[in-house]
Short mmCIF file of C-alpha atoms and ligand atoms in Angstrom, two decimals:
data_model
loop_
_atom_site.label_atom_id
_atom_site.label_comp_id
_atom_site.label_asym_id
_atom_site.label_seq_id
_atom_site.Cartn_x
_atom_site.Cartn_y
_atom_site.Cartn_z
CA MET S 1 -34.05 3.24 0.97
CA THR S 2 -32.35 0.14 2.33
CA ASP S 3 -30.94 -0.60 -1.11
CA ASP S 4 -27.46 0.67 -0.46
CA VAL S 5 -27.02 -0.69 3.05
CA GLY S 6 -28.71 -4.08 2.88
CA ALA S 7 -32.07 -5.53 3.83
CA ILE S 8 -33.95 -5.52 7.13
CA LEU S 9 -34.38 -8.96 8.67
CA VAL S 10 -37.40 -9.55 10.91
CA VAL S 11 -37.15 -12.52 13.27
CA ASP S 12 -40.34 -13.67 14.99
CA ASP S 13 -41.86 -17.08 15.66
CA GLU S 14 -45.35 -15.67 15.15
CA PRO S 15 -45.81 -15.46 11.38
CA GLU S 16 -48.53 -12.78 11.59
CA MET S 17 -46.23 -10.48 13.51
CA GLY S 18 -43.47 -10.83 10.95
CA GLU S 19 -45.88 -10.18 8.10
CA LEU S 20 -47.26 -7.08 9.77
CA VAL S 21 -43.82 -5.56 10.27
CA ARG S 22 -42.90 -6.44 6.73
CA GLU S 23 -45.94 -4.73 5.33
CA ILE S 24 -45.29 -1.50 7.19
CA LEU S 25 -41.63 -1.33 6.30
CA GLN S 26 -42.03 -2.37 2.70
CA GLU S 27 -44.52 0.36 2.21
CA ARG S 28 -41.78 2.78 3.24
CA GLY S 29 -39.51 1.40 0.54
CA HIS S 30 -37.37 -1.01 2.58
CA ARG S 31 -36.35 -4.48 1.56
CA VAL S 32 -37.56 -6.89 4.24
CA ARG S 33 -36.75 -10.54 4.88
CA ILE S 34 -38.42 -12.80 7.43
CA ALA S 35 -36.99 -15.57 9.57
CA SER S 36 -39.06 -17.61 12.03
CA ASP S 37 -36.26 -18.41 14.49
CA GLY S 38 -32.67 -17.56 15.44
CA ARG S 39 -31.15 -20.37 13.45
CA GLU S 40 -32.83 -19.31 10.24
CA ALA S 41 -31.86 -15.71 10.96
CA LEU S 42 -28.17 -16.62 11.20
CA LYS S 43 -28.43 -18.50 7.93
CA ARG S 44 -29.97 -15.47 6.25
CA LEU S 45 -27.25 -13.23 7.66
CA ALA S 46 -24.60 -15.44 6.13
CA GLU S 47 -26.29 -15.41 2.73
CA GLU S 48 -27.26 -11.84 2.21
CA GLU S 49 -26.26 -8.30 3.07
CA ILE S 50 -28.38 -7.38 6.10
CA ALA S 51 -28.15 -3.91 7.62
CA LEU S 52 -30.57 -4.35 10.47
CA VAL S 53 -32.16 -7.19 12.44
CA LEU S 54 -35.48 -6.75 14.24
CA THR S 55 -35.92 -9.70 16.55
CA ASP S 56 -38.49 -10.88 19.01
CA LEU S 57 -37.08 -11.39 22.48
CA ARG S 58 -39.00 -14.52 23.48
CA MET S 59 -38.94 -17.25 20.89
CA LYS S 60 -38.93 -20.99 20.72
CA GLY S 61 -35.39 -22.34 20.45
CA MET S 62 -32.79 -19.61 20.42
CA GLN S 63 -33.85 -16.58 22.46
CA GLY S 64 -33.58 -13.07 21.05
CA ILE S 65 -30.82 -12.24 23.50
CA GLU S 66 -28.73 -15.20 22.37
CA LEU S 67 -29.22 -14.20 18.77
CA LEU S 68 -28.08 -10.69 19.66
CA GLY S 69 -24.92 -12.08 21.28
CA GLU S 70 -24.19 -14.23 18.26
CA ILE S 71 -24.67 -11.34 15.82
CA LYS S 72 -22.54 -8.94 17.85
CA ARG S 73 -19.81 -11.56 17.95
CA SER S 74 -19.76 -12.51 14.29
CA ARG S 75 -20.81 -9.27 12.57
CA PRO S 76 -20.57 -6.32 14.98
CA ASP S 77 -21.56 -3.85 12.26
CA THR S 78 -25.09 -5.21 11.99
CA SER S 79 -27.63 -3.28 14.09
CA VAL S 80 -30.09 -5.27 16.20
CA ILE S 81 -33.42 -4.00 17.52
CA LEU S 82 -35.34 -6.11 20.02
CA MET S 83 -39.12 -6.42 20.12
CA THR S 84 -40.51 -7.35 23.48
CA ALA S 85 -43.75 -7.63 25.40
CA PHE S 86 -44.46 -5.02 28.02
CA GLY S 87 -43.55 -7.28 30.95
CA SER S 88 -39.93 -7.82 29.94
CA VAL S 89 -38.69 -4.26 29.60
CA GLU S 90 -35.84 -5.01 31.97
CA THR S 91 -34.56 -7.74 29.71
CA ALA S 92 -34.72 -5.24 26.88
CA ILE S 93 -32.57 -2.82 28.82
CA GLU S 94 -30.13 -5.61 29.54
CA ALA S 95 -30.05 -6.25 25.78
CA MET S 96 -29.13 -2.62 25.16
CA LYS S 97 -26.12 -3.12 27.41
CA GLN S 98 -25.13 -6.06 25.25
CA GLY S 99 -25.06 -3.97 22.12
CA ALA S 100 -28.65 -3.80 20.88
CA THR S 101 -29.32 -0.55 19.02
CA ASP S 102 -32.83 -0.04 20.39
CA TYR S 103 -35.98 -1.86 21.55
CA LEU S 104 -39.68 -1.74 20.73
CA ILE S 105 -42.45 -2.65 23.11
CA LYS S 106 -45.34 -4.77 21.90
CA PRO S 107 -47.94 -4.00 20.82
CA ILE S 108 -45.76 -1.97 18.48
CA LYS S 109 -47.11 1.33 17.19
CA THR S 110 -46.50 1.86 13.51
CA GLU S 111 -44.91 5.26 14.04
CA ASP S 112 -42.47 3.86 16.64
CA LEU S 113 -41.53 1.01 14.37
CA VAL S 114 -40.82 3.37 11.49
CA ARG S 115 -38.93 5.92 13.59
CA VAL S 116 -36.68 3.41 15.34
CA THR S 117 -36.02 1.37 12.21
CA GLU S 118 -35.23 4.30 10.02
CA ARG S 119 -32.86 5.79 12.54
CA ALA S 120 -30.97 2.50 12.65
CA VAL S 121 -30.87 2.33 8.86
CA ARG S 122 -29.52 5.88 8.66
CA GLU S 123 -26.82 4.98 11.15
CA ALA S 124 -25.93 1.88 9.18
CA ALA S 125 -25.64 4.00 6.03
CA LEU S 126 -23.42 6.45 7.86
CA ARG S 127 -21.19 3.69 9.20
CA ARG S 128 -20.84 2.32 5.72
CA GLU S 129 -19.92 5.74 4.36
CA VAL S 130 -17.24 6.18 7.01
CA GLN S 131 -15.81 2.78 6.12
CA ARG S 132 -15.80 3.66 2.45
CA LEU S 133 -14.00 6.95 3.11
CA ARG S 134 -11.50 5.19 5.29
CA ARG S 135 -10.78 2.73 2.51
CA GLU S 136 -10.47 5.60 0.07
CA VAL S 137 -7.92 7.41 2.17
CA HIS S 138 -6.04 4.19 2.48
CA ARG S 139 -6.23 3.64 -1.25
CA GLU S 140 -4.89 7.07 -1.95
CA TYR S 141 -1.74 6.43 0.05
CA SER S 142 -1.15 3.00 -1.34
CA PHE S 143 -1.90 1.15 -4.49
CA HIS S 144 -1.12 -2.54 -4.68
CA GLN S 145 1.66 -2.20 -2.08
CA ILE S 146 3.02 0.92 -3.73
CA LEU S 147 3.06 3.62 -1.09
CA GLY S 148 2.98 7.32 -1.74
CA LYS S 149 0.85 10.37 -1.16
CA SER S 150 2.96 12.90 -3.03
CA LYS S 151 1.61 14.43 -6.22
CA PRO S 152 4.02 12.55 -8.53
CA MET S 153 3.04 9.22 -6.95
CA ARG S 154 -0.67 9.96 -7.12
CA ASP S 155 -0.15 10.72 -10.80
CA VAL S 156 1.56 7.34 -11.16
CA PHE S 157 -1.40 5.58 -9.48
CA ASP S 158 -3.73 7.38 -11.84
CA LEU S 159 -1.74 6.37 -14.88
CA ILE S 160 -1.60 2.74 -13.73
CA ARG S 161 -5.39 2.68 -13.41
CA ARG S 162 -5.86 4.17 -16.83
CA VAL S 163 -3.40 1.97 -18.74
CA ALA S 164 -4.15 -1.26 -16.90
CA ASP S 165 -7.08 -2.30 -19.02
CA SER S 166 -5.80 -1.12 -22.35
CA PRO S 167 -3.78 -3.57 -24.43
CA THR S 168 -0.88 -1.15 -24.99
CA ASN S 169 2.71 -1.86 -24.10
CA VAL S 170 4.14 0.21 -21.29
CA LEU S 171 7.65 1.42 -20.62
CA ILE S 172 8.50 2.08 -16.98
CA THR S 173 11.49 4.29 -16.37
CA GLY S 174 13.14 5.46 -13.19
CA GLU S 175 16.30 5.13 -11.16
CA SER S 176 17.20 1.90 -9.44
CA GLY S 177 14.99 1.12 -6.46
CA THR S 178 12.12 3.45 -7.40
CA GLY S 179 9.61 0.59 -7.62
CA LYS S 180 9.51 -0.27 -11.33
CA GLU S 181 8.75 -3.93 -10.73
CA LEU S 182 6.02 -3.08 -8.21
CA VAL S 183 4.37 -0.85 -10.80
CA ALA S 184 4.60 -3.55 -13.49
CA LYS S 185 2.81 -5.97 -11.14
CA ALA S 186 0.18 -3.39 -10.23
CA ILE S 187 -0.60 -2.91 -13.92
CA HIS S 188 -0.90 -6.64 -14.50
CA TYR S 189 -3.08 -7.30 -11.47
CA ASN S 190 -5.37 -4.40 -12.37
CA SER S 191 -5.81 -5.56 -15.93
CA GLU S 192 -8.12 -8.09 -17.50
CA ARG S 193 -5.06 -10.32 -17.75
CA ARG S 194 -4.81 -10.74 -13.99
CA ASP S 195 -5.82 -14.41 -14.04
CA ALA S 196 -3.06 -15.32 -16.48
CA ALA S 197 0.62 -15.22 -15.58
CA PHE S 198 2.88 -12.26 -14.79
CA VAL S 199 6.28 -13.40 -16.03
CA PRO S 200 9.30 -11.26 -15.07
CA VAL S 201 12.55 -11.57 -17.03
CA ASN S 202 15.69 -9.73 -16.13
CA CYS S 203 17.39 -9.21 -19.48
CA ALA S 204 20.69 -8.38 -17.77
CA ALA S 205 20.78 -11.55 -15.70
CA ILE S 206 20.46 -14.19 -18.41
CA PRO S 207 23.58 -15.01 -20.46
CA GLU S 208 23.25 -13.78 -24.01
CA ALA S 209 23.63 -17.27 -25.46
CA LEU S 210 20.63 -18.55 -23.50
CA LEU S 211 18.38 -15.55 -23.80
CA GLU S 212 16.75 -16.44 -27.11
CA SER S 213 15.74 -19.93 -26.05
CA GLU S 214 14.65 -18.60 -22.65
CA LEU S 215 12.36 -16.07 -24.28
CA PHE S 216 11.08 -18.06 -27.24
CA GLY S 217 11.72 -21.69 -26.26
CA HIS S 218 13.32 -24.32 -28.49
CA VAL S 219 12.56 -27.60 -30.16
CA LYS S 220 14.37 -30.83 -29.45
CA GLY S 221 17.69 -30.97 -31.28
CA ALA S 222 17.80 -27.23 -32.01
CA PHE S 223 21.26 -27.21 -30.42
CA THR S 224 23.45 -29.70 -28.57
CA ASP S 225 21.83 -29.28 -25.17
CA ALA S 226 18.28 -29.19 -26.48
CA LYS S 227 17.29 -32.70 -25.40
CA THR S 228 13.56 -31.99 -25.37
CA ASP S 229 11.13 -29.36 -26.58
CA LYS S 230 10.98 -26.38 -24.25
CA ARG S 231 8.45 -23.62 -23.84
CA GLY S 232 9.83 -20.11 -23.66
CA LEU S 233 8.81 -17.30 -21.33
CA PHE S 234 6.63 -15.78 -24.04
CA GLU S 235 4.52 -18.92 -24.00
CA GLU S 236 4.49 -18.95 -20.18
CA ALA S 237 3.01 -15.47 -20.33
CA GLN S 238 0.29 -16.47 -22.82
CA GLY S 239 -2.78 -14.37 -22.10
CA GLY S 240 -0.85 -12.48 -19.44
CA THR S 241 2.03 -10.06 -19.09
CA LEU S 242 5.73 -10.40 -19.87
CA PHE S 243 7.82 -8.00 -17.81
CA LEU S 244 11.13 -7.30 -19.55
CA ASP S 245 13.29 -5.71 -16.89
CA GLU S 246 16.49 -3.88 -17.85
CA ILE S 247 15.38 -3.94 -21.46
CA SER S 248 18.41 -1.83 -22.51
CA GLU S 249 20.55 -4.93 -21.97
CA LEU S 250 18.76 -6.93 -24.64
CA PRO S 251 21.30 -7.72 -27.41
CA LEU S 252 20.55 -6.14 -30.79
CA LEU S 253 19.85 -9.48 -32.47
CA LEU S 254 17.17 -10.26 -29.91
CA GLN S 255 15.79 -6.76 -30.13
CA ALA S 256 14.98 -7.58 -33.75
CA LYS S 257 13.29 -10.84 -32.75
CA LEU S 258 11.32 -9.16 -29.98
CA LEU S 259 10.16 -6.48 -32.41
CA ARG S 260 8.92 -9.18 -34.76
CA ALA S 261 7.10 -11.00 -31.97
CA ILE S 262 5.33 -7.77 -30.99
CA GLN S 263 4.43 -6.82 -34.56
CA GLU S 264 3.37 -10.23 -35.82
CA ARG S 265 1.96 -11.45 -32.53
CA GLU S 266 3.69 -14.73 -33.07
CA ILE S 267 6.92 -16.35 -32.01
CA ARG S 268 9.07 -19.12 -33.27
CA ARG S 269 10.82 -21.53 -30.95
CA VAL S 270 14.54 -21.84 -31.68
CA GLY S 271 14.91 -24.52 -34.36
CA ALA S 272 11.18 -24.60 -35.16
CA THR S 273 9.94 -24.24 -38.70
CA ARG S 274 6.56 -22.84 -37.83
CA ALA S 275 5.58 -19.81 -35.82
CA MET S 276 2.87 -19.90 -33.15
CA PRO S 277 0.50 -17.13 -32.19
CA VAL S 278 0.99 -15.40 -28.81
CA ASP S 279 -1.17 -12.96 -26.93
CA VAL S 280 1.13 -11.25 -24.48
CA ARG S 281 1.28 -7.75 -23.13
CA ILE S 282 4.79 -6.38 -22.82
CA ILE S 283 5.82 -4.14 -19.97
CA ALA S 284 9.46 -3.10 -20.21
CA ALA S 285 11.56 -1.30 -17.64
CA THR S 286 14.86 0.50 -17.68
CA ASN S 287 16.90 2.79 -15.48
CA LEU S 288 18.73 4.20 -18.48
CA ASN S 289 17.50 6.89 -20.81
CA LEU S 290 16.32 4.66 -23.64
CA ALA S 291 15.95 7.56 -26.06
CA GLU S 292 19.65 8.27 -25.63
CA GLU S 293 20.50 4.59 -26.06
CA THR S 294 18.57 4.81 -29.30
CA LYS S 295 20.51 7.83 -30.47
CA ALA S 296 23.74 6.03 -29.66
CA LYS S 297 22.51 3.11 -31.79
CA ARG S 298 22.64 0.71 -28.85
CA PHE S 299 18.89 0.28 -28.95
CA ARG S 300 16.67 -0.12 -32.00
CA GLU S 301 14.59 2.94 -32.61
CA ASP S 302 11.61 0.98 -34.02
CA LEU S 303 11.52 -1.27 -30.96
CA PHE S 304 11.80 1.76 -28.69
CA TYR S 305 8.63 3.21 -30.21
CA ARG S 306 6.81 -0.11 -29.96
CA LEU S 307 7.61 -0.42 -26.26
CA ASN S 308 7.24 3.21 -25.34
CA VAL S 309 3.55 3.58 -26.26
CA ILE S 310 2.97 4.84 -22.74
CA GLU S 311 5.79 5.83 -20.44
CA ILE S 312 5.43 5.73 -16.69
CA ARG S 313 8.27 7.64 -15.14
CA LEU S 314 8.88 6.91 -11.49
CA PRO S 315 10.17 9.86 -9.49
CA ALA S 316 13.34 9.47 -7.46
CA LEU S 317 12.75 9.43 -3.71
CA ARG S 318 14.51 12.79 -3.30
CA GLU S 319 11.90 14.32 -5.62
CA ARG S 320 9.12 13.29 -3.25
CA ARG S 321 10.51 13.62 0.23
CA GLU S 322 7.06 14.05 1.73
CA ASP S 323 6.56 10.31 1.18
CA ILE S 324 9.50 9.41 3.42
CA PRO S 325 7.60 9.36 6.75
CA LEU S 326 4.92 7.16 5.22
CA LEU S 327 7.47 4.70 3.85
CA VAL S 328 9.44 4.74 7.10
CA GLU S 329 6.35 3.91 9.09
CA ALA S 330 5.38 1.04 6.79
CA PHE S 331 8.87 -0.48 6.63
CA LEU S 332 9.32 -0.05 10.36
CA LYS S 333 6.15 -1.96 11.08
CA LYS S 334 7.01 -4.70 8.62
CA CYS S 335 10.61 -5.14 9.87
CA ALA S 336 9.62 -4.99 13.54
CA GLU S 337 7.08 -7.75 12.99
CA ALA S 338 9.49 -9.89 10.99
CA ASN S 339 12.17 -9.50 13.67
CA HIS S 340 9.77 -9.84 16.61
CA LYS S 341 11.00 -6.55 17.99
CA GLU S 342 9.00 -3.95 19.85
CA VAL S 343 10.25 -1.05 17.79
CA ARG S 344 7.41 1.42 17.32
CA GLY S 345 8.73 4.73 16.18
CA MET S 346 11.61 6.93 15.32
CA ALA S 347 13.19 9.89 17.11
CA GLU S 348 12.53 13.23 15.44
CA THR S 349 16.25 13.77 14.96
CA ALA S 350 16.60 10.43 13.18
CA LEU S 351 13.66 11.14 10.90
CA ALA S 352 15.13 14.56 10.12
CA LEU S 353 18.32 12.83 8.95
CA LEU S 354 16.30 10.56 6.67
CA MET S 355 14.38 13.51 5.26
CA ASP S 356 17.68 15.14 4.38
CA HIS S 357 19.46 12.22 2.79
CA ALA S 358 19.88 12.13 -1.01
CA TRP S 359 18.74 8.48 -1.41
CA PRO S 360 20.68 7.46 -4.50
CA GLY S 361 19.30 3.94 -4.03
CA ASN S 362 15.77 5.28 -3.60
CA VAL S 363 13.08 3.26 -1.82
CA ARG S 364 15.17 0.09 -1.79
CA GLU S 365 17.93 1.96 0.07
CA LEU S 366 15.42 3.37 2.55
CA GLU S 367 14.00 -0.10 3.16
CA ASN S 368 17.49 -1.45 3.86
CA VAL S 369 18.31 1.44 6.20
CA ILE S 370 15.16 0.78 8.21
CA GLU S 371 15.81 -2.94 8.35
CA ARG S 372 19.29 -2.29 9.70
CA ALA S 373 17.99 0.27 12.19
CA VAL S 374 15.32 -2.08 13.52
CA THR S 375 17.94 -4.77 14.02
CA LEU S 376 20.19 -2.36 15.91
CA ALA S 377 17.53 -0.54 17.91
CA ARG S 378 17.76 -1.11 21.65
CA GLY S 379 14.53 0.51 22.73
CA GLU S 380 11.12 1.26 21.32
CA LYS S 381 12.42 4.08 19.16
CA ILE S 382 14.97 4.21 16.42
CA LEU S 383 17.64 6.78 17.23
CA SER S 384 20.10 8.61 14.99
CA ASP S 385 22.72 6.21 16.29
CA ASP S 386 20.94 3.28 14.65
CA LEU S 387 21.34 4.83 11.19
CA PRO S 388 24.33 4.12 8.92
CA PRO S 389 27.27 6.51 9.35
CA ALA S 390 26.80 7.88 5.82
CA ILE S 391 23.38 9.16 6.84
CA GLN S 392 24.43 10.29 10.32
CA GLY S 393 27.42 12.12 8.87
CA MET S 394 27.90 15.78 8.15
CA ARG S 395 26.02 15.88 4.90
CA GLY S 396 22.66 16.33 6.50
CA ASP S 397 23.70 19.39 8.39
CA ARG S 398 23.10 21.75 5.54
CA ARG S 399 19.80 22.38 7.34
CA VAL S 400 21.55 23.79 10.37
CA LEU S 401 23.34 26.22 8.11
CA ASP S 402 20.19 27.17 6.24
CA GLU S 403 18.50 27.81 9.53
CA ALA S 404 21.42 29.83 10.81
CA ALA S 405 21.45 31.96 7.65
CA ASP S 406 17.73 32.55 7.99
CA ARG S 407 18.12 33.79 11.51
CA ILE S 408 21.36 35.70 10.64
CA LEU S 409 23.33 34.25 13.54
CA PRO S 410 26.82 35.44 14.43
CA LEU S 411 29.56 32.91 13.72
CA ASP S 412 30.15 31.84 17.32
CA GLU S 413 26.44 31.17 17.75
CA VAL S 414 26.48 28.97 14.64
CA GLU S 415 29.45 27.09 16.03
CA LYS S 416 27.67 26.59 19.32
CA GLU S 417 24.47 25.36 17.73
CA TYR S 418 26.37 23.11 15.43
CA ILE S 419 28.36 21.53 18.24
CA LEU S 420 25.21 20.95 20.26
CA ARG S 421 23.46 19.47 17.26
CA ILE S 422 26.28 17.00 16.63
CA LEU S 423 26.33 16.08 20.31
CA GLU S 424 22.63 15.40 20.14
CA LYS S 425 23.26 13.22 17.15
CA THR S 426 25.84 11.14 19.00
CA GLY S 427 23.55 10.87 21.99
CA GLY S 428 26.00 12.93 24.06
CA ASN S 429 29.03 10.85 23.12
CA LYS S 430 31.79 13.49 23.15
CA TYR S 431 34.43 11.22 21.72
CA GLN S 432 32.33 10.49 18.67
CA ALA S 433 31.19 14.11 18.41
CA ALA S 434 34.79 15.34 18.39
CA GLN S 435 35.57 12.87 15.63
CA MET S 436 32.63 13.99 13.56
CA LEU S 437 33.55 17.64 14.09
CA GLY S 438 37.16 16.97 13.11
CA ILE S 439 38.57 18.42 16.33
CA ASP S 440 40.27 16.68 19.25
CA ARG S 441 38.43 15.93 22.39
CA LYS S 442 40.21 18.59 24.45
CA THR S 443 39.14 21.29 22.03
CA LEU S 444 35.58 20.06 22.26
CA TYR S 445 35.67 20.16 26.08
CA ARG S 446 37.05 23.68 25.97
CA LYS S 447 34.38 24.84 23.55
CA LEU S 448 31.67 23.24 25.64
CA ALA S 449 33.00 24.96 28.74
CA GLU S 450 32.87 28.26 26.86
CA ILE S 451 29.31 27.63 25.75
CA GLN S 452 28.31 26.76 29.26
CA GLY S 453 30.10 29.74 30.73
CA LYS S 454 28.35 32.05 28.31
CA GLU S 455 24.96 30.65 29.02
CA GLU S 456 25.49 30.86 32.75
CA GLY S 457 26.77 34.41 32.37
CA SER S 458 23.72 35.43 30.38
CA GLY S 459 21.40 33.64 32.74
CA GLY S 460 20.69 31.15 29.94
CA LEU S 461 19.34 27.67 30.07
CA ALA S 462 22.31 25.26 30.42
N1 LIG Q 501 6.42 3.30 -3.56
C1 LIG Q 501 6.83 2.21 -2.90
N2 LIG Q 501 6.15 1.78 -1.82
C2 LIG Q 501 6.57 0.70 -1.15
N3 LIG Q 501 7.64 -0.02 -1.45
C3 LIG Q 501 8.37 0.35 -2.51
C4 LIG Q 501 8.00 1.47 -3.30
N4 LIG Q 501 8.89 1.61 -4.28
C5 LIG Q 501 9.77 0.61 -4.14
N5 LIG Q 501 9.47 -0.16 -3.07
C6 LIG Q 501 10.23 -1.31 -2.58
O1 LIG Q 501 11.60 -1.06 -2.90
C7 LIG Q 501 12.23 -2.20 -3.43
C8 LIG Q 501 12.67 -1.94 -4.84
O2 LIG Q 501 11.55 -1.87 -5.70
P1 LIG Q 501 11.61 -2.44 -7.19
O3 LIG Q 501 12.33 -3.74 -7.23
O4 LIG Q 501 10.25 -2.39 -7.75
O5 LIG Q 501 12.53 -1.31 -7.83
P2 LIG Q 501 13.10 -1.19 -9.29
O6 LIG Q 501 12.76 0.17 -9.76
O7 LIG Q 501 12.65 -2.34 -10.10
O8 LIG Q 501 14.68 -1.25 -9.04
P3 LIG Q 501 15.85 -1.80 -10.01
O9 LIG Q 501 15.94 -0.82 -11.15
O10 LIG Q 501 17.05 -1.74 -9.11
O11 LIG Q 501 15.46 -3.17 -10.42
C9 LIG Q 501 11.21 -3.32 -3.32
O12 LIG Q 501 11.43 -4.01 -2.11
C10 LIG Q 501 9.90 -2.62 -3.30
O13 LIG Q 501 8.94 -3.36 -2.59
MG1 LIG Q 502 13.70 -3.95 -10.87
#
């Protein structure tokens, strides 16, 4: 019964007592360990998973109450039950105040021992279950730093788990900033290759002339600058993963060499006469449509099929808006800590703007927006004002119109609501509001006076 939560540790300086308790509990299917003093008990606790400690109160050396204090300090999740002689019940009650789960009075009746112990074990099991569920929830919303609770992201997490341990090559596609590199790392660190290297190469960033020797290495004298032998990135990734980012930028000549390396599982350093075997998993990424590149003959079809054994397509942020609050919260926390600022949240209006934005730069853009906002924020909350003008601007106000159409508002009502909404956005700054509305300030004042007049006339709020 104690198998899934850990053993029961009995601490008593009288060996017979320990043995007796052990016998009773073992008979009920529990795993029991014995320690003859506090010091030995602490050693046991450090070595083995212990769910519950039953300790005598009066012992030579460390007293039961001290042991209790030490356990509660270093491993608060471990339950402690005190065993005490009749005369020291008050000490036992004191121990309860200090976090003991229960106490037993000597001479201990078998039924009391079993009842009290098993209740504590059940509670320990429950605590463990709660912890497990908590971890699970956490895991569902994030996977190796990749955050997301939307269906498309959960599908991505699932796919990562399933492909990680297979030897197949993976192609990750998705717009810029959707997290392709994060996913590549998650695959590597979930695979059997995790102890070998993850080597990222940005095919667009390395000059064409250098790319071959970067990837495959060279031997001394292969070309003018080759003063020594040099290992290539393929060799660096031996036993691990080579992440070829922006694979569409790989020149056709190198596409042929890459194809050969994948097919033959061997590479040849530039200028070398002999090939050497390599064991490398290839993960490639692109933000282009590689199938189209293939049709246009800019990318080799045979290589495309070799790389695209499994495709993981990352959704654009606008396709999974329900993840925005989660990402905002995480980035906010991270940026606030990094900047030592006490920014804790975001005004509803600001979050609404973020929910509405199109996010062409995806998660990277969102991260930058939050970083900027945290830097600008004056108080504990990020306000609409702290967001870039492009996000604060008119574009987001489609929602106001949708709402208005739903409620079938007359035109002057729409105008009123719209003006008030923009004013809210500018934090009451009429100058800025007039600018955003494309009217001069006098017109705005007049319209506001009209709104106010109307509301007063109708006994409205104002
Ligand atoms: N789901 C996510 N959860 C948390 N952070 C994310 C997520 N997706 C992306 N990011 C963050 O956004 C930034 C961009 O991610 P990454 O570099 O992986 O994107 P990419 O798809 O490789 O972009 P590019 O095509 O421009 O290279 C990184 O800082 C990354 O940590
Ligand atoms: Mg990238």
